[in-house]
Amino acid sequence: MDIHEYQAKEILRNNGIPVPPGRVTGNPNQAVDIANEYGDKVVVKAQVHSGGRGKAGGVKLAKNSEEVFQAATDIIGMTISGHRVNEVLITPAEDIDTEAYLGILIDRKTQSPVIMVCSEGGVDIEEVAQRNPNSIRKLRIDPRYGLFRHQAYGLARALYRDQDLVKQAVAIIENLYQAFIDSGASMVEINPLISTPTGCVKAIDAKMSIDNNELIKHPEIQNYRDIQAEPRAETMARESGLSYVKLDGNVGCCVNGAGLAMATMDLVKYYGGEPANFLDIGGSSNPQKVVTALKIITSDPNVEVILFNIFGGITRCDDVARGIVEALKEIEIDSPIIIRLTGTNDEKGLEILSAAGMSAFTSMDDVVKKAVSKTLQ
Ligand code: GDP
Ligand code: MN
């Protein structure tokens, strides 16, 4: 689950990391009121689940009430990489001496947190990473032992020469690692981590994702969920108890059982296709679940063909067939639907389908070949 900058900053603040104060609003007049509390110069920042806001015009410095009002009016309602801005964060503008990068993520290969630092932080970090990958220092942490002080020192020294800045950075890195672990994060990023002309190190931007499987332990973080900012398909899937993961291909997959869903995706790849999603409709299969599944799959504009692979056990084929027929009444589906249906009540299921002018395969191999061929035409 992605959270907003202001929410990530709250977590950092609670973990002792220096972060300038700030408040959010969706109203330009209120933005002016907040700015007045902070004094002369503020930054107005789009709150969206996306980076690169600065370059998109979603981060603006404002020196007086008129500028705050104008910036808030411009930013609220704008779209940044597909995300509509509903709120802005108003925060005092900091004087910046240097901008560094500090991030932690879970590296799946080594199954460990990796801390990354780079002294050249800021909006061009992607370009720095491409041009000079060695300038980003990475340290794998053994989660059994955590982060040792000398490791934090090593990282901090890669950022600063001045001993006082190094000391502050050590504390920030240690606190960030603790915040990362304690909140069940899969990613946290401070970019930029700034040093000021008066010699302070601070986090003026924060980006954070929480592992969905950890959320159950953190009700306070669950409250950070912003349903409006999340892809509609994911919200629908979560609310109806379907496991759905969007992928980049064009073969929409609807399968019962996680194992069969994985095998189906493998076979799609084997025949030269690209799955558009992982979707497990689960064991029990009331027709309504199938309708929701089809709504979710068809909400992805990349989908060119819909592949059903149902091996009925607890799942009843007639329920699935009924769901498909019902969905075709409720929603307009342009893509061909290619179905495999075997197992419990498959004969009934086939009857329902053929009454609606459809047919089904019995072999998984055949249905996947057929579905993939539709995308290669
Ligand atoms: P991002 O583009 O989404 O990563 O948004 P950031 O919060 O990182 O802001 C982008 C850039 O705006 C930063 O790298 C800074 O250069 C600048 N910026 C943000 N906040 C301040 C501030 O308080 N003072 C100054 N002078 N610049 C800021
Ligand atoms: Mn940033």
mmCIF file with all atom_site columns, N, CA, C and O and ligand atoms in Angstrom, residues 53 191-192 205, ligand 2:
data_model
loop_
_atom_site.group_PDB
_atom_site.id
_atom_site.type_symbol
_atom_site.label_atom_id
_atom_site.label_alt_id
_atom_site.label_comp_id
_atom_site.label_asym_id
_atom_site.label_entity_id
_atom_site.label_seq_id
_atom_site.pdbx_PDB_ins_code
_atom_site.Cartn_x
_atom_site.Cartn_y
_atom_site.Cartn_z
_atom_site.occupancy
_atom_site.B_iso_or_equiv
_atom_site.pdbx_formal_charge
_atom_site.auth_seq_id
_atom_site.auth_comp_id
_atom_site.auth_asym_id
_atom_site.auth_atom_id
_atom_site.pdbx_PDB_model_num
ATOM   1  N  N  . ARG A 1 53  ? 7.087  14.735 -8.844 1.00 0.00 ? 53  ARG A N  1
ATOM   2  C  CA . ARG A 1 53  ? 6.111  15.820 -8.802 1.00 0.00 ? 53  ARG A CA 1
ATOM   3  C  C  . ARG A 1 53  ? 6.753  17.149 -9.152 1.00 0.00 ? 53  ARG A C  1
ATOM   4  O  O  . ARG A 1 53  ? 6.147  18.005 -9.795 1.00 0.00 ? 53  ARG A O  1
ATOM   5  N  N  . ASN A 1 191 ? 14.184 11.758 -0.420 1.00 0.00 ? 191 ASN A N  1
ATOM   6  C  CA . ASN A 1 191 ? 14.881 12.375 -1.540 1.00 0.00 ? 191 ASN A CA 1
ATOM   7  C  C  . ASN A 1 191 ? 14.247 13.706 -1.877 1.00 0.00 ? 191 ASN A C  1
ATOM   8  O  O  . ASN A 1 191 ? 13.190 13.752 -2.478 1.00 0.00 ? 191 ASN A O  1
ATOM   9  N  N  . PRO A 1 192 ? 14.825 14.815 -1.481 1.00 0.00 ? 192 PRO A N  1
ATOM   10 C  CA . PRO A 1 192 ? 16.166 14.894 -0.925 1.00 0.00 ? 192 PRO A CA 1
ATOM   11 C  C  . PRO A 1 192 ? 16.215 14.858 0.598  1.00 0.00 ? 192 PRO A C  1
ATOM   12 O  O  . PRO A 1 192 ? 15.295 15.305 1.274  1.00 0.00 ? 192 PRO A O  1
ATOM   13 N  N  . ASP A 1 205 ? 11.482 15.431 1.784  1.00 0.00 ? 205 ASP A N  1
ATOM   14 C  CA . ASP A 1 205 ? 10.524 14.652 0.994  1.00 0.00 ? 205 ASP A CA 1
ATOM   15 C  C  . ASP A 1 205 ? 10.548 13.230 1.540  1.00 0.00 ? 205 ASP A C  1
ATOM   16 O  O  . ASP A 1 205 ? 11.566 12.788 2.080  1.00 0.00 ? 205 ASP A O  1
HETATM 17 MN MN . MN  B 2 .   ? 11.634 13.871 -3.992 1.00 0.00 ? 2   MN  B MN 1
#
